[in-house]
Short mmCIF file of C-alpha atoms in Angstrom, two decimals:
data_model
loop_
_atom_site.label_atom_id
_atom_site.label_comp_id
_atom_site.label_asym_id
_atom_site.label_seq_id
_atom_site.Cartn_x
_atom_site.Cartn_y
_atom_site.Cartn_z
CA THR I 229 -18.77 21.92 5.65
CA LEU I 230 -15.96 21.39 8.35
CA ASN I 231 -15.87 17.72 7.46
CA ASP I 232 -15.83 18.18 3.84
CA ASN I 233 -12.75 20.31 3.96
CA LYS I 234 -10.60 18.33 6.19
CA ILE I 235 -11.33 15.41 3.77
CA ASN I 236 -10.09 17.28 0.37
CA GLU I 237 -7.52 18.55 2.53
CA ALA I 238 -6.40 15.05 3.18
CA SER I 239 -7.03 13.47 -0.12
CA LEU I 240 -4.83 16.79 -1.40
CA PHE I 241 -2.46 16.50 0.96
CA ILE I 242 -1.96 12.62 -0.26
CA TRP I 243 -2.58 13.24 -3.95
CA SER I 244 0.43 15.65 -3.71
CA PHE I 245 2.66 12.92 -3.43
CA PHE I 246 1.38 11.09 -6.89
CA ASP I 247 1.81 14.47 -9.03
CA SER I 248 5.10 16.78 -8.12
CA GLU I 249 5.32 18.43 -11.56
CA ASP I 250 2.93 20.78 -12.54
CA LYS I 251 3.14 20.77 -16.12
CA ASN I 252 -0.57 22.03 -16.56
CA ASN I 253 -0.23 24.84 -13.94
CA THR I 254 -2.98 23.31 -12.34
CA THR I 255 -3.38 24.71 -8.41
CA THR I 256 -3.33 22.25 -5.66
CA ALA I 257 -7.12 21.73 -5.48
CA ASP I 258 -7.22 21.11 -9.39
CA LYS I 259 -5.57 18.21 -8.57
CA THR I 260 -7.44 14.86 -8.50
CA PRO I 261 -6.19 11.06 -10.15
CA SER I 262 -8.09 12.10 -13.63
CA SER I 263 -6.03 15.20 -13.91
CA SER I 264 -2.76 14.16 -12.83
CA SER I 265 -0.11 15.32 -14.98
CA SER I 266 3.07 12.83 -14.08
CA THR I 267 4.07 11.13 -16.86
CA SER I 268 4.75 7.80 -14.69
CA PRO I 269 2.03 6.35 -12.18
CA PRO I 270 2.67 6.61 -8.71
CA LYS I 271 3.72 3.20 -6.70
CA GLY I 272 2.30 5.21 -3.53
CA VAL I 273 2.56 7.08 -0.81
CA TYR I 274 4.33 6.05 3.09
CA LEU I 275 3.17 8.17 5.69
CA HIS I 276 4.96 7.82 9.29
CA GLY I 277 4.63 9.31 12.40
CA GLY I 278 4.10 8.89 16.11
CA VAL I 279 1.16 7.51 17.42
CA GLY I 280 -2.38 9.85 17.37
CA CYS I 281 -0.64 11.88 14.81
CA GLY I 282 -3.56 11.39 11.70
CA LYS I 283 -2.07 9.03 9.86
CA THR I 284 -4.67 6.82 9.83
CA PHE I 285 -7.30 9.75 9.49
CA CYS I 286 -5.41 10.93 6.15
CA MET I 287 -5.62 7.82 4.84
CA ASN I 288 -9.24 6.93 5.75
CA MET I 289 -9.95 10.59 4.66
CA PHE I 290 -7.97 9.58 0.86
CA TYR I 291 -9.59 6.10 1.12
CA ASP I 292 -12.75 7.40 1.29
CA LYS I 293 -12.89 10.03 -1.67
CA LEU I 294 -11.72 7.83 -3.75
CA GLY I 295 -14.97 6.01 -3.62
CA GLU I 296 -16.19 9.43 -5.27
CA THR I 297 -14.08 7.77 -8.24
CA THR I 298 -13.50 4.74 -8.16
CA GLN I 299 -14.66 1.13 -6.50
CA ASP I 300 -11.04 -0.31 -7.80
CA ARG I 301 -9.43 0.19 -4.44
CA GLN I 302 -8.93 -2.16 -1.07
CA GLN I 303 -8.37 -0.72 2.71
CA VAL I 304 -7.23 -3.15 5.23
CA HIS I 305 -5.12 -3.82 8.51
CA PHE I 306 -1.58 -5.23 7.49
CA HIS I 307 -1.60 -7.52 9.98
CA LYS I 308 -4.40 -8.74 8.75
CA PHE I 309 -3.01 -8.22 5.52
CA MET I 310 -0.10 -10.42 5.77
CA LEU I 311 -2.25 -13.26 7.66
CA GLY I 312 -4.34 -13.56 4.44
CA VAL I 313 -1.47 -13.62 2.23
CA HIS I 314 -0.36 -16.43 4.46
CA GLN I 315 -3.72 -18.39 4.05
CA GLN I 316 -3.72 -17.67 0.48
CA MET I 317 -0.45 -19.78 -0.02
CA HIS I 318 -1.36 -22.52 1.98
CA GLU I 319 -4.92 -22.81 -0.11
CA ALA I 320 -3.20 -22.76 -3.29
CA LYS I 321 -0.19 -25.21 -2.32
CA MET I 322 -2.68 -27.70 -0.54
CA VAL I 323 -6.07 -27.15 -2.13
CA ASP I 324 -5.04 -25.86 -6.12
CA GLY I 325 -1.98 -27.88 -5.96
CA ILE I 326 0.22 -25.14 -7.01
CA ASP I 327 3.70 -25.34 -6.46
CA GLY I 328 6.85 -23.34 -5.97
CA ASP I 329 6.68 -20.06 -8.09
CA LEU I 330 3.90 -20.14 -8.93
CA VAL I 331 2.23 -19.77 -5.82
CA LEU I 332 2.73 -15.73 -5.05
CA PRO I 333 1.76 -15.20 -8.58
CA ARG I 334 -1.66 -16.51 -7.38
CA VAL I 335 -1.70 -14.37 -4.51
CA VAL I 336 -0.80 -11.19 -6.31
CA GLU I 337 -3.81 -11.83 -8.76
CA ARG I 338 -6.05 -12.48 -5.88
CA THR I 339 -4.81 -9.56 -3.81
CA LEU I 340 -5.62 -7.32 -7.36
CA GLU I 341 -8.77 -8.52 -7.85
CA ASN I 342 -9.64 -7.01 -4.49
CA GLY I 343 -8.83 -3.36 -5.51
CA ARG I 344 -5.70 -2.22 -7.41
CA ILE I 345 -5.25 0.95 -5.44
CA ILE I 346 -4.62 -0.85 -1.60
CA CYS I 347 -4.47 1.00 1.82
CA PHE I 348 -2.37 -0.58 4.69
CA ASP I 349 -2.89 0.72 7.47
CA GLU I 350 -0.14 0.46 10.44
CA PHE I 351 2.32 -1.49 8.29
CA GLN I 352 5.44 -2.93 9.73
CA VAL I 353 7.62 -5.99 9.64
CA THR I 354 8.85 -8.54 12.59
CA ASP I 355 9.28 -11.67 10.99
CA VAL I 356 11.85 -13.21 8.64
CA VAL I 357 9.18 -14.46 6.67
CA ASP I 358 7.08 -11.87 6.12
CA ALA I 359 10.19 -9.84 5.44
CA LEU I 360 11.04 -12.26 2.48
CA ILE I 361 7.40 -12.44 1.45
CA LEU I 362 7.09 -8.28 1.01
CA GLN I 363 9.82 -8.36 -0.94
CA GLN I 364 8.73 -10.51 -3.57
CA LEU I 365 4.97 -9.39 -2.98
CA PHE I 366 5.18 -5.85 -3.22
CA THR I 367 7.86 -5.61 -6.44
CA SER I 368 5.03 -7.93 -8.19
CA LEU I 369 1.93 -6.24 -6.83
CA LEU I 370 4.04 -2.63 -7.99
CA GLU I 371 4.72 -3.88 -11.37
CA LYS I 372 1.38 -5.72 -12.05
CA GLY I 373 0.27 -1.34 -11.48
CA ALA I 374 -0.66 -1.37 -7.77
CA ILE I 375 -0.83 1.70 -5.73
CA LEU I 376 0.15 1.04 -2.41
CA ILE I 377 -0.61 3.66 0.57
CA MET I 378 1.20 3.05 4.37
CA THR I 379 0.75 4.18 7.78
CA SER I 380 3.08 3.26 10.03
CA ASN I 381 4.87 4.36 13.14
CA ARG I 382 8.32 3.45 11.75
CA PRO I 383 10.06 5.26 9.46
CA PRO I 384 11.35 3.44 6.76
CA GLU I 385 14.87 3.10 7.21
CA ASP I 386 13.43 1.09 10.73
CA LEU I 387 11.61 -1.09 9.13
CA TYR I 388 12.34 -4.85 10.42
CA LEU I 389 15.43 -3.53 12.43
CA SER I 390 17.88 -5.97 13.68
CA GLY I 391 16.06 -8.86 11.59
CA LEU I 392 17.13 -12.09 10.53
CA GLN I 393 18.18 -11.80 6.95
CA ARG I 394 17.82 -7.98 6.68
CA ASP I 395 20.36 -7.31 4.27
CA ARG I 396 17.53 -9.01 1.53
CA PHE I 397 14.84 -6.81 2.48
CA LEU I 398 16.75 -3.55 2.44
CA PRO I 399 16.00 -3.48 -1.45
CA PHE I 400 12.29 -3.58 -1.10
CA ILE I 401 12.68 -0.70 1.12
#
């Protein structure tokens, strides 16, 4: 059907970012997570563009298509995700008595329990605290094998533009 074709097209578009080198001479239609020939695991995809151009639509189709092969996935609006991160950090400190450098690893562990492939809708950074947390959080997630798919209205170079201590956030971008 037409909807199935759109789902396949969007999924192949996103999967194409994961495997730029075609060592097995497969066609684009043959590329799936299990047939990827890439030697290094993908770290993610950042889709950006104007409002209404189809970023979320593509990500939703990708996420739905993943459901046919894996449940190791999660999809969340970025603002909601960050509220959860702040809540988990607070609980780790106040309820569990975790302190200092052990708080963020706890958040990473709990985040990965919900799925290793994380789809963030409407990624943006406007807060200095979030910018500093994200640098460490996303670095740790990627080191533990997470794959991050993000949609945003802003190109990467405009994230946290003119923000306080932006120089500490730039290496993460």
